[in-house]
mmCIF file of C-alpha atoms in Angstrom:
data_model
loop_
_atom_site.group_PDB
_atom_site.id
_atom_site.type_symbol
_atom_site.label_atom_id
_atom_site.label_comp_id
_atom_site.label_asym_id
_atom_site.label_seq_id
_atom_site.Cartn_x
_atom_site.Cartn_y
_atom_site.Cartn_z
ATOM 1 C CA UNK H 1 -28.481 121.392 -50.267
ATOM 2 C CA UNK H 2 -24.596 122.235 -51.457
ATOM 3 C CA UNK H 3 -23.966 123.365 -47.525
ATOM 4 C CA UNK H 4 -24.040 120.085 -46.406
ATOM 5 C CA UNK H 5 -21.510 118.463 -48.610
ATOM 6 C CA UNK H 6 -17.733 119.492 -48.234
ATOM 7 C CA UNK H 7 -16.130 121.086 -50.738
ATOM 8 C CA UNK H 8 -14.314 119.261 -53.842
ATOM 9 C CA UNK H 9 -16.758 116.235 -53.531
ATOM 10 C CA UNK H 10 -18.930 116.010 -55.985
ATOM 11 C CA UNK H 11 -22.802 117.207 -55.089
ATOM 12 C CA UNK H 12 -25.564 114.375 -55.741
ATOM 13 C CA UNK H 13 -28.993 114.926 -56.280
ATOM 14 C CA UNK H 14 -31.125 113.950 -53.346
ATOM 15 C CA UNK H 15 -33.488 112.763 -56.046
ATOM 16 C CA UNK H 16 -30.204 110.639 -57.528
ATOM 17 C CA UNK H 17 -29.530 108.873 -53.586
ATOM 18 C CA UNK H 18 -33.280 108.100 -53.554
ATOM 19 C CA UNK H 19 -33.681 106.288 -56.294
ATOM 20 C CA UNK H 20 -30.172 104.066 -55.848
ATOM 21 C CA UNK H 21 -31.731 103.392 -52.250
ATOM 22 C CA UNK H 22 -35.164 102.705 -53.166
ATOM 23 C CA UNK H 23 -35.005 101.209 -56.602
ATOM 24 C CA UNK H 24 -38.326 101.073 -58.345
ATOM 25 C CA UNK H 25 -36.764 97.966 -60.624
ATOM 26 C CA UNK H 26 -34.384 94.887 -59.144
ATOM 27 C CA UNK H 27 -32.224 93.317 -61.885
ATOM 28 C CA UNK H 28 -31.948 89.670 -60.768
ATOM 29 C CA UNK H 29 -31.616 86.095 -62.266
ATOM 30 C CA UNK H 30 -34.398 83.704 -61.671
ATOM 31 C CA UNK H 31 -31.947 81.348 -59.494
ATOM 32 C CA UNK H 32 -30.755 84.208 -57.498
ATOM 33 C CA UNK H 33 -34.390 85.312 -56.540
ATOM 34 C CA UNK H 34 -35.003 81.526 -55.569
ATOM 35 C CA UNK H 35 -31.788 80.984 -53.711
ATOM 36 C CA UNK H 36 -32.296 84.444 -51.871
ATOM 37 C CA UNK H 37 -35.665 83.100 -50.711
ATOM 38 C CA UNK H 38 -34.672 79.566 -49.803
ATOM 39 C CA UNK H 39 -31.759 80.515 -48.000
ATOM 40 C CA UNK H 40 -33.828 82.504 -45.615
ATOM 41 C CA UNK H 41 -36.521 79.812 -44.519
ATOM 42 C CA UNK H 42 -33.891 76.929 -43.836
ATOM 43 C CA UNK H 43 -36.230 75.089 -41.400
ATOM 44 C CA UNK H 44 -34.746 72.287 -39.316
ATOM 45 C CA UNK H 45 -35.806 68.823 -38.623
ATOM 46 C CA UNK H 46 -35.826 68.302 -35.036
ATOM 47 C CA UNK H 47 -33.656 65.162 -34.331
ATOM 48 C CA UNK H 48 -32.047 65.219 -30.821
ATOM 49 C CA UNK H 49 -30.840 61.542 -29.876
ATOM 50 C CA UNK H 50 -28.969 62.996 -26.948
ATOM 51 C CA UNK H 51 -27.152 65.667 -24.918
ATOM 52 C CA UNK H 52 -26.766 68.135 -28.346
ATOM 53 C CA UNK H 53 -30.026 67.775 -28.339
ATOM 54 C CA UNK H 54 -29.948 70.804 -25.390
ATOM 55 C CA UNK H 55 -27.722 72.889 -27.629
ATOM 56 C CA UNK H 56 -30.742 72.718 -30.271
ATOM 57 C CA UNK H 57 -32.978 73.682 -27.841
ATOM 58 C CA UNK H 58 -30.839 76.752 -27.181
ATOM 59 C CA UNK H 59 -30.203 77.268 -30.689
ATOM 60 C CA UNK H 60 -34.007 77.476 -31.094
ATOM 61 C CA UNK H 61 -34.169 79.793 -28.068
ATOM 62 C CA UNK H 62 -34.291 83.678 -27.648
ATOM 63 C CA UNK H 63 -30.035 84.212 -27.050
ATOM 64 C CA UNK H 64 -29.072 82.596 -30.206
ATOM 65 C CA UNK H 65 -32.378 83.017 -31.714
ATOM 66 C CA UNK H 66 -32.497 80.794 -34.971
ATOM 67 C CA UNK H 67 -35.885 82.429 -36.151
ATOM 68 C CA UNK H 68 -33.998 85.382 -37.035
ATOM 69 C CA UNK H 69 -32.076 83.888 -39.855
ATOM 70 C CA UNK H 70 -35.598 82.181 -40.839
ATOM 71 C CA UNK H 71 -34.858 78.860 -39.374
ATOM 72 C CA UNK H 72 -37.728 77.646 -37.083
ATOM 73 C CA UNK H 73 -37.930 74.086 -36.543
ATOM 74 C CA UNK H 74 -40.422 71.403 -37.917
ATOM 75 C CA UNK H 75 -41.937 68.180 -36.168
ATOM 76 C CA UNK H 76 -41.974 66.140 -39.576
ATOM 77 C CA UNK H 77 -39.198 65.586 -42.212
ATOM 78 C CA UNK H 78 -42.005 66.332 -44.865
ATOM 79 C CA UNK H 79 -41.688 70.411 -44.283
ATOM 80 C CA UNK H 80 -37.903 70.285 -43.181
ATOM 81 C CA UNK H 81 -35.007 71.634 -45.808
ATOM 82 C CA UNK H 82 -32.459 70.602 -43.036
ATOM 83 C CA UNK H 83 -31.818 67.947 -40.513
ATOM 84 C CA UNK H 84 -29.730 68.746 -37.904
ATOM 85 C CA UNK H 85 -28.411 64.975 -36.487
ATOM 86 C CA UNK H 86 -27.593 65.549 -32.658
ATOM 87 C CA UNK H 87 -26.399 63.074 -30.894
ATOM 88 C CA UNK H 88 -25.385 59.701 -30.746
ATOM 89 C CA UNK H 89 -26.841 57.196 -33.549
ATOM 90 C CA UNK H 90 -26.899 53.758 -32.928
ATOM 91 C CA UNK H 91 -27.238 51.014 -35.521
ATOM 92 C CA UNK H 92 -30.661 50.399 -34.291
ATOM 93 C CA UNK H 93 -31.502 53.987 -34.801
ATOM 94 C CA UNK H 94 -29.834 54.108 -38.034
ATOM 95 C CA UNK H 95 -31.958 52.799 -40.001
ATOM 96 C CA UNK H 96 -34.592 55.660 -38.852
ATOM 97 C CA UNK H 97 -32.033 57.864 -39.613
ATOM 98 C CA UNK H 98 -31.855 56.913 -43.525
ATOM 99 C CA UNK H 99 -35.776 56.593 -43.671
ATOM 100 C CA UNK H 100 -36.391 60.220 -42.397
ATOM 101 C CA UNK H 101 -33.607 61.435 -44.478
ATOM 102 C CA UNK H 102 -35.323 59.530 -47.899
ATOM 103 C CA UNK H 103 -39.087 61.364 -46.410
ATOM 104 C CA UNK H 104 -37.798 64.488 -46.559
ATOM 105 C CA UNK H 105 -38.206 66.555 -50.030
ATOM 106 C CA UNK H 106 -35.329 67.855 -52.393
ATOM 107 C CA UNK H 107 -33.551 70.070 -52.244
ATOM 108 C CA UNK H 108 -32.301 68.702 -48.706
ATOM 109 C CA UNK H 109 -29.285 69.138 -46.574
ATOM 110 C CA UNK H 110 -27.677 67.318 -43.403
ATOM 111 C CA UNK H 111 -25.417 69.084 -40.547
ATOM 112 C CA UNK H 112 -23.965 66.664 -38.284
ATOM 113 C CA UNK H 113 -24.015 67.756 -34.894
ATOM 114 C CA UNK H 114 -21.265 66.517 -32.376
ATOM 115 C CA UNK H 115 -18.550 64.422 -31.857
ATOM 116 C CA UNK H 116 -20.998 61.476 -31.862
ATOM 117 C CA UNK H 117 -22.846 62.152 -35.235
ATOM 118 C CA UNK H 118 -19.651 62.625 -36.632
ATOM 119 C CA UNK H 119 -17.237 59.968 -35.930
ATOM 120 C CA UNK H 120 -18.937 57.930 -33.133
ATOM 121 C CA UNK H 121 -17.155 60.571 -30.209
ATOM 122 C CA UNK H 122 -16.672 58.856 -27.017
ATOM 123 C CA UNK H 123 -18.374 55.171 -28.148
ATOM 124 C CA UNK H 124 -16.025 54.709 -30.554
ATOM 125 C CA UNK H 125 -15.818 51.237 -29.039
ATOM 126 C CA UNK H 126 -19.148 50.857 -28.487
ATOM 127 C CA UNK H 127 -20.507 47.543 -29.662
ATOM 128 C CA UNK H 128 -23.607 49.207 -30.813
ATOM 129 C CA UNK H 129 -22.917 52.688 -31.855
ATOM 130 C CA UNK H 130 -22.795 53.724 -35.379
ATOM 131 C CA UNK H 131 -19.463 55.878 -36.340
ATOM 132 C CA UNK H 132 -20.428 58.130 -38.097
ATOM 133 C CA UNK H 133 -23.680 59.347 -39.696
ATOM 134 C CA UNK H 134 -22.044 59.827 -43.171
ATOM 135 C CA UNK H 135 -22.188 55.978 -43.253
ATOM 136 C CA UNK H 136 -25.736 56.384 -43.643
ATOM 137 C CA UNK H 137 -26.875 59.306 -45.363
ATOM 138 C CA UNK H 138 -24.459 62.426 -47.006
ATOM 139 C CA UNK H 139 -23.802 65.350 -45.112
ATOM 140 C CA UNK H 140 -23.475 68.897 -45.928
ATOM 141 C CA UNK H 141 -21.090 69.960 -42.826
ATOM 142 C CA UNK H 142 -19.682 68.709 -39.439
ATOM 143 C CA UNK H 143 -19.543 70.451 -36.055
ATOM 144 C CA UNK H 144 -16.737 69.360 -33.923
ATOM 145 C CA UNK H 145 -17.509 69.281 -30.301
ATOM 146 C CA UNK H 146 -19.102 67.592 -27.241
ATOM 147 C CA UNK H 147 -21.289 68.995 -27.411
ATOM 148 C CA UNK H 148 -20.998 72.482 -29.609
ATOM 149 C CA UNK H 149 -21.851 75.376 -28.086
ATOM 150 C CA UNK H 150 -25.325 76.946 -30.242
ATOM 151 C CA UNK H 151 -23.265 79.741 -31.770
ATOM 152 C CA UNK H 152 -21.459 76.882 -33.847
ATOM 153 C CA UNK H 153 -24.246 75.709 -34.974
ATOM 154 C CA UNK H 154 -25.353 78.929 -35.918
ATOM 155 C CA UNK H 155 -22.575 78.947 -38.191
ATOM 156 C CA UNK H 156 -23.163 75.851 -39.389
ATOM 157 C CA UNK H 157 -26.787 76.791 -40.551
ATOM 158 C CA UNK H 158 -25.567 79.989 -42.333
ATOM 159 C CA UNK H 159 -22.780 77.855 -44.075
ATOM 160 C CA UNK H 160 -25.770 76.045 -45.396
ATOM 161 C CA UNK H 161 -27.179 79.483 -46.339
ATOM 162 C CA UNK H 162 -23.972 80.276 -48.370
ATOM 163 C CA UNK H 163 -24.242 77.238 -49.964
ATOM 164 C CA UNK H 164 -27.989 77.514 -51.008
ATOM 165 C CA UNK H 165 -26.723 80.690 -52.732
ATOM 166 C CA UNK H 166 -24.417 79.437 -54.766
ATOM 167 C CA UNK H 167 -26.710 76.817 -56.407
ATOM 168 C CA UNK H 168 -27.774 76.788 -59.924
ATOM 169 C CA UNK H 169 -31.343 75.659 -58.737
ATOM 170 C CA UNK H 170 -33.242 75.369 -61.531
ATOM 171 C CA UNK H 171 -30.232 73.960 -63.733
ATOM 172 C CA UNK H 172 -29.714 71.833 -61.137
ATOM 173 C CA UNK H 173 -30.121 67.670 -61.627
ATOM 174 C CA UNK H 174 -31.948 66.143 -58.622
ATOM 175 C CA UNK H 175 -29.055 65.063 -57.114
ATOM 176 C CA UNK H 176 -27.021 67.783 -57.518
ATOM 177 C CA UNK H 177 -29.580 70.305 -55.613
ATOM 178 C CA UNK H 178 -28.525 69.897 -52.113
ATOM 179 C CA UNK H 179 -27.805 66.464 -50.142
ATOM 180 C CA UNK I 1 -33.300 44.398 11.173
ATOM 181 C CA UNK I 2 -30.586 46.568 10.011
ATOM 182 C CA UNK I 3 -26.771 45.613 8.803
ATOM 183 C CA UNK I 4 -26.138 42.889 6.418
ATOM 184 C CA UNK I 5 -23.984 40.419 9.158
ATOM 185 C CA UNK I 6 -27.479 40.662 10.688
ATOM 186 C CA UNK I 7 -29.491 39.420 7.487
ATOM 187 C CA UNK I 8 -27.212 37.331 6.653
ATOM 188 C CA UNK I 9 -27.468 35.345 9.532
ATOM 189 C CA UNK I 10 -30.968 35.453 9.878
ATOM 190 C CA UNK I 11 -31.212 34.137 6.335
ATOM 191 C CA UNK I 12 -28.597 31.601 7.337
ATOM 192 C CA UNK I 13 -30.323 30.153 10.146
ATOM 193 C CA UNK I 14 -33.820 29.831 7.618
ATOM 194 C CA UNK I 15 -32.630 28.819 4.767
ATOM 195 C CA UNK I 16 -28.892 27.191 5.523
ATOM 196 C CA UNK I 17 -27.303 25.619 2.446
ATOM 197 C CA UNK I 18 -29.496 28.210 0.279
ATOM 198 C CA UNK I 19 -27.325 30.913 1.065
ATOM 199 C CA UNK I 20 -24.142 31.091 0.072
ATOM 200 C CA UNK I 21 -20.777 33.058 0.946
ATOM 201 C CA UNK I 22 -21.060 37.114 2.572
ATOM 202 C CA UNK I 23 -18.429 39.322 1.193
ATOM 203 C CA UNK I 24 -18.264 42.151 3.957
ATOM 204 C CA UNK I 25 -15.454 43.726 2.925
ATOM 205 C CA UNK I 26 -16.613 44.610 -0.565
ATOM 206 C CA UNK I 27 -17.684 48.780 -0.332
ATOM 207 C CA UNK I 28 -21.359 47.764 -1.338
ATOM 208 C CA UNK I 29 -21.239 44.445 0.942
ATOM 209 C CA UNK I 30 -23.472 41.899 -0.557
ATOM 210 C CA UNK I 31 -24.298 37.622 -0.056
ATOM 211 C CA UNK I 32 -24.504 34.751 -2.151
ATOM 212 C CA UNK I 33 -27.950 33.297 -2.526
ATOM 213 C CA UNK I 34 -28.112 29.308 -4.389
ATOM 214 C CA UNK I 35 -29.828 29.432 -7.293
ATOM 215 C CA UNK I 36 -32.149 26.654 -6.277
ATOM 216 C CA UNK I 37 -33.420 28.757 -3.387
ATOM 217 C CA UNK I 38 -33.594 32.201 -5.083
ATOM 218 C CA UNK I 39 -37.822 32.081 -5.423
ATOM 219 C CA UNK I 40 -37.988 31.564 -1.952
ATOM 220 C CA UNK I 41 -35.139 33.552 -0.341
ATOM 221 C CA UNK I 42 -36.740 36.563 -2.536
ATOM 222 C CA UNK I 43 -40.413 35.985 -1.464
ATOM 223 C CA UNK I 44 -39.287 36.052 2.176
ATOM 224 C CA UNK I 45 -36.896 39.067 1.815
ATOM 225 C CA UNK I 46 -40.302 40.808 0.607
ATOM 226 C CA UNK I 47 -43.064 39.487 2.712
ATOM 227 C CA UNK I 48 -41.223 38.752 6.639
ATOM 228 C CA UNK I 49 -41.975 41.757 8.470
ATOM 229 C CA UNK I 50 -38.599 41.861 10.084
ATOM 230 C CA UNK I 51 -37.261 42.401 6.454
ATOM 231 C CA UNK I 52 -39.790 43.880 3.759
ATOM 232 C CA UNK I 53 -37.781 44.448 1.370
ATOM 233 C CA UNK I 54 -40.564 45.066 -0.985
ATOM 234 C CA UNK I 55 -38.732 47.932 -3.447
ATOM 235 C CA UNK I 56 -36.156 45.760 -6.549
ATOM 236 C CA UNK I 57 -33.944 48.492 -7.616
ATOM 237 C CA UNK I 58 -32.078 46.973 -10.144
ATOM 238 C CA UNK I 59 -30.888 43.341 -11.408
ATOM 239 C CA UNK I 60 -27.181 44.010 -13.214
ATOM 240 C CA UNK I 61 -25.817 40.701 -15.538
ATOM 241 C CA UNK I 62 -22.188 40.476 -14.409
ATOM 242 C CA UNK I 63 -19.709 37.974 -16.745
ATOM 243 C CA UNK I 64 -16.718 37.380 -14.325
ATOM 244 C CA UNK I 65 -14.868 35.492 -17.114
ATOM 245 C CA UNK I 66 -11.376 37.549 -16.885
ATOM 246 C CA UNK I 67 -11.786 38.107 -13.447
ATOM 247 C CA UNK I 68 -9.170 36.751 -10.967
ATOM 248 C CA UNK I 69 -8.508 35.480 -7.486
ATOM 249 C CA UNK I 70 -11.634 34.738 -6.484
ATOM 250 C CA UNK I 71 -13.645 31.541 -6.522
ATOM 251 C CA UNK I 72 -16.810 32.500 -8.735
ATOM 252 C CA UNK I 73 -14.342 33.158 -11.426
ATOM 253 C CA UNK I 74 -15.682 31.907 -14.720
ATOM 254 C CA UNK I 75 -19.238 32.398 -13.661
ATOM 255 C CA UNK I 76 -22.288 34.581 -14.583
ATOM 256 C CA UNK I 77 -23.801 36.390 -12.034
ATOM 257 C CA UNK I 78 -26.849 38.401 -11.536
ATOM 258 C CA UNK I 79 -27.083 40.912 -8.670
ATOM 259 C CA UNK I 80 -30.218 41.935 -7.195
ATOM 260 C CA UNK I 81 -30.634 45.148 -5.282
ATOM 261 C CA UNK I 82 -32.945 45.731 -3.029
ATOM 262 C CA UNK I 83 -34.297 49.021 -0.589
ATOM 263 C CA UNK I 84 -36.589 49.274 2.208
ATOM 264 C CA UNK I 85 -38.248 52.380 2.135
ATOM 265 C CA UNK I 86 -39.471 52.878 5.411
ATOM 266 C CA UNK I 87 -35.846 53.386 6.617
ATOM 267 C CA UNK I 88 -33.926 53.763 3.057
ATOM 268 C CA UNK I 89 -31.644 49.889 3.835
ATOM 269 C CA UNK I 90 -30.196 48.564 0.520
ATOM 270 C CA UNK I 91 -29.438 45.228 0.527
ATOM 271 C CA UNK I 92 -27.301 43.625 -2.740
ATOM 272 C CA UNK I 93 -27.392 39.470 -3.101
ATOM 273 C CA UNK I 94 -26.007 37.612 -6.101
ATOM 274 C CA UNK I 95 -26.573 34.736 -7.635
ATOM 275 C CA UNK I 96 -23.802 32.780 -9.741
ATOM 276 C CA UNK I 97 -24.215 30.538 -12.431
ATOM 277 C CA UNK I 98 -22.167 28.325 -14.963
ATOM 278 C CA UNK I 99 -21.768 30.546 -18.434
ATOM 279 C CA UNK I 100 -22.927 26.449 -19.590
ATOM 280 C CA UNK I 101 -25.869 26.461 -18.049
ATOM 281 C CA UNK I 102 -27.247 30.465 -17.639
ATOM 282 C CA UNK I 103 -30.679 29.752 -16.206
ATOM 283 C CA UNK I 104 -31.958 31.473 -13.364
ATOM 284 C CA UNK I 105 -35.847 31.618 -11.874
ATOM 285 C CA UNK I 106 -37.806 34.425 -12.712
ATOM 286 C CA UNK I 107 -38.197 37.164 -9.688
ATOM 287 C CA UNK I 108 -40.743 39.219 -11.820
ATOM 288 C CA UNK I 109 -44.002 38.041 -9.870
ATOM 289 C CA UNK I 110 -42.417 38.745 -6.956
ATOM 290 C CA UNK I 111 -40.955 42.583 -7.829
ATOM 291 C CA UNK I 112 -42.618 43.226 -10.951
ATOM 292 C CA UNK I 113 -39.869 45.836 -12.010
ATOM 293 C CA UNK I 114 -37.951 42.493 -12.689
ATOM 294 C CA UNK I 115 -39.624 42.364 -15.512
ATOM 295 C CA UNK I 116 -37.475 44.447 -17.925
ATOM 296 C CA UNK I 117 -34.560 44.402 -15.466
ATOM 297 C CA UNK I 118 -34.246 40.828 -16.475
ATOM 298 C CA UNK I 119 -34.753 41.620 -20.106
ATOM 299 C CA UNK I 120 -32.049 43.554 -19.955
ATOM 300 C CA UNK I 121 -29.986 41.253 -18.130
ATOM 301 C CA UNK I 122 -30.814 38.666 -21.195
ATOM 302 C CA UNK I 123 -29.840 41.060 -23.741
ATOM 303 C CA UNK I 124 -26.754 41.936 -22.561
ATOM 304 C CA UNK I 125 -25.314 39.236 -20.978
ATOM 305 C CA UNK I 126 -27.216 36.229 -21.703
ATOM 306 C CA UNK I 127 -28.696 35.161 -18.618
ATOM 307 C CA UNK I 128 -31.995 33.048 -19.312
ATOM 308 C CA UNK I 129 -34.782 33.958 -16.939
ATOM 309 C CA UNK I 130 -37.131 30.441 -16.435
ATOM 310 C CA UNK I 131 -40.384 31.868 -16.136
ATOM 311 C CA UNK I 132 -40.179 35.092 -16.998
ATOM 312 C CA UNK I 133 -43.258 35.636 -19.432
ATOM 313 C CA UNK I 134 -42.194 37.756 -21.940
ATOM 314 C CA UNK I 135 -38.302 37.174 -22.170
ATOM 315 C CA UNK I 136 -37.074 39.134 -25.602
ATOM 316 C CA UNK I 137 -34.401 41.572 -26.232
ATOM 317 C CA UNK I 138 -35.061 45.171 -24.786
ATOM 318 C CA UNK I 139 -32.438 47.245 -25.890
ATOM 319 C CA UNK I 140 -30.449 45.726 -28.872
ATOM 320 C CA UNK I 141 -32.310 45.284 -31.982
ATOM 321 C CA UNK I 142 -34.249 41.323 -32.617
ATOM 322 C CA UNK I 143 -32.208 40.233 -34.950
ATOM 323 C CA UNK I 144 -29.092 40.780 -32.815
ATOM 324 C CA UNK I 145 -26.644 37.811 -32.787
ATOM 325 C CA UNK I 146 -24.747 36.979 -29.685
ATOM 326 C CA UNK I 147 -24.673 39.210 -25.942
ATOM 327 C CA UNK I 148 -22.008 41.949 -26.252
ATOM 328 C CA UNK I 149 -21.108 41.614 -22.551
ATOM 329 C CA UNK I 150 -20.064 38.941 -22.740
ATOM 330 C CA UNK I 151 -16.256 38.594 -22.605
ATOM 331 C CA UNK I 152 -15.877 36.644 -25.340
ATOM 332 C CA UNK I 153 -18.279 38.547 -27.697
ATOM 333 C CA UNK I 154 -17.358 38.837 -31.209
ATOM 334 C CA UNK I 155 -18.450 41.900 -33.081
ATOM 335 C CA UNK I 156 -19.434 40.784 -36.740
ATOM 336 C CA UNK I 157 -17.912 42.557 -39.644
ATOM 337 C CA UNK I 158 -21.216 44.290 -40.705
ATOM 338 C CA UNK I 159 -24.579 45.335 -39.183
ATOM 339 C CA UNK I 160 -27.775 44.487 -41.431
ATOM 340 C CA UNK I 161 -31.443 44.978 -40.738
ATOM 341 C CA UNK I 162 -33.375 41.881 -41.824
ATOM 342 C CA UNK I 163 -34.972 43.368 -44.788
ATOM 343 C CA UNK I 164 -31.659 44.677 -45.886
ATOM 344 C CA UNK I 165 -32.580 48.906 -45.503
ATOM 345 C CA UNK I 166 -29.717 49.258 -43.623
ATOM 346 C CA UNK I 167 -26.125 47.699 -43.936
ATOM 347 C CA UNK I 168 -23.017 49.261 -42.510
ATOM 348 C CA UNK I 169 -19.774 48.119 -41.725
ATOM 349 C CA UNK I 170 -18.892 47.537 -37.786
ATOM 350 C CA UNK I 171 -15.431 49.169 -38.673
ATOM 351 C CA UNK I 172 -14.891 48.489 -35.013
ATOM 352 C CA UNK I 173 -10.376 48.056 -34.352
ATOM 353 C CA UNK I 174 -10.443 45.307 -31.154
ATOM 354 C CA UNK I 175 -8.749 47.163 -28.025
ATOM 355 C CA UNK I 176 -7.808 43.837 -26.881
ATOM 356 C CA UNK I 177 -5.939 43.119 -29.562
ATOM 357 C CA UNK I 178 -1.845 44.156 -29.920
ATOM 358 C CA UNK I 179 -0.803 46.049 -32.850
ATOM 359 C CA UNK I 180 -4.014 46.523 -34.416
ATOM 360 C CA UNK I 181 -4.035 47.809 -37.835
ATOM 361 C CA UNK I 182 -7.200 49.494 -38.268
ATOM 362 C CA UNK I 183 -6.563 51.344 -35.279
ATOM 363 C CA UNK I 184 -3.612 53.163 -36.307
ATOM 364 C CA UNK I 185 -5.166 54.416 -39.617
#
């Protein structure tokens, strides 16, 4: 065993690098266990009002390949941790918007996707067009573009992610814990 | 029968006073049918073999309010467009009405895709349909005030649903208007 290790660094037992690599015992605080597992099963509300809606298909699809960071997406805002808003959101849509938001359970968190989601994008003198989504429900983060390119949003899920992990979950007040 | 000057003289010597002016030089060239006559001009336009124009593409509410120089200005119009498919002819007539008195018969037992066309043509710009059966907004939510093509549409200062869920500010600067505040913040 001392052959393979150059000389003046100091020798480790291979029975030493075993057990640092394959602890028998994690140290951990209840809230980090929980945030470690919640971060990695963000599932996604699917809510595609118009052309970001493609980008979340390809976000969902095998090149950016959202299942690998454990987001797959769900049909019904009862099982969904996120909703994704892409696309444009007028006032008669709205009102859908804050009703699947309330259906969804805590902890809960909101990307808005797009120029139009954000700040209204190119109907900004639209007679009917909402401007902005934060008018109607809170939102977590923004993605700027029309529309952004899945890799953005990728980011934008695993800013989410960070954020899970730095919650005091259990300390947390209802309103505190995500939204 | 092919080419509009053809059409429109055909339709001329049937119907005479029914058919208004033919703007030829327009890119999609297109005639003036009365009001009065529309029902009939239509059903003829779809049933005379010579014509069979039996496929309504679209009916588009037009407010020429601010337009200017031409002699319909101040009017409502709706344009029809219509396609033969045996040998893919459009045809595009227009009827003009007083933004007093929007009323305009009902097409939609004749094509029945007037049916929502002419919804939408209510919704948007105002235009009532006499006999159409079911004649109720399409696109903008029922308890919308007021047809936001129309030129002189105001945008209230806040949207609410009737049960009150929803209320939001329009936030909405006027591009029409000079040195609007809210639109340099």
């Amino acid at each position: 065993m001392a052959g393979r290790y150059k000389e003046g660094v100091e020798n480790i037992p291979i029975e030493q690098i075993a057990d640092a690599l394959f602890p028998e015992v994690i140290l951990t605080t209840v809230d980090d266990f929980l945030n470690w597992g919640r971060s990695w099963s963000v599932w996604y509300l699917l809510f595609a009002t118009a052309c970001c809606g493609i980008e979340l298909m390809q976000f969902g699809g095998p090149r950016t390949d959202a299942d690998r960071i454990g987001s797959v997406f769900r049909a019904t805002p009862r099982q969904a941790d996120l909703m994704i808003v892409a696309g444009t959101i007028t006032y008669k849509m709205a009102s859908r918007v804050k009703l699947l938001y309330e259906q969804m359970a805590e902890p809960k968190y909101v990307i808005s996707m797009g120029a139009c989601a954000n700040c209204g994008g190119p109907f900004w003198y639209s007679y009917s067009v909402l401007r902005g989504i934060d008018k109607v429900i809170p939102v977590d983060f923004y993605i700027a573009g029309c529309p952004p390119r899945p890799e953005a949003l990728l980011q934008g899920v695993i800013e989410v992610q960070k954020k899970i992990k730095k919650e005091k979950y259990l300390r947390a007040k209802k309103s505190e814990a995500g939204g | 029968m092919e080419g509009i000057e053809n059409i429109y003289t055909y339709l001329k010597g049937k119907f005479g006073e029914g058919i208004g002016i033919l703007d030829k030089e327009s890119r999609d060239p297109w005639f003036e049918v009365k009001r009065e006559n529309l029902r009939e001009v239509a059903t003829f336009l779809r049933d005379d073999p010579e014509l069979g124009f039996t496929y309504l593409v679209a009916i588009t509410g037009v407010d020429y309010s601010k337009f200017v120089d031409v002699d319909y200005k101040g009017k409502l119009c709706a344009t029809y467009i219509l396609y033969r498919l045996r040998d893919s002819h459009q045809l595009i007539f227009k009827v003009f009405v007083e933004k007093e008195d929007p009323v305009i018969p009902s097409v939609w037992d004749i094509w029945r895709a007037a049916e929502w066309h002419e919804r939408e043509a209510f919704d948007l710009v105002g235009i009532k349909f006499e006999g159409h059966p079911d004649l109720r907004r399409i696109l903008l939510p029922p308890e919308w005030e007021g047809h936001p093509l129309l030129k002189d549409y105001k945008e209230p200062e806040e949207y609410r649903t009737p049960d009150g869920y929803l209320v939001v500010k329009t936030h909405r600067p006027d591009p029409l208007r000079e040195n609007n505040e809210s639109d340099q913040k």
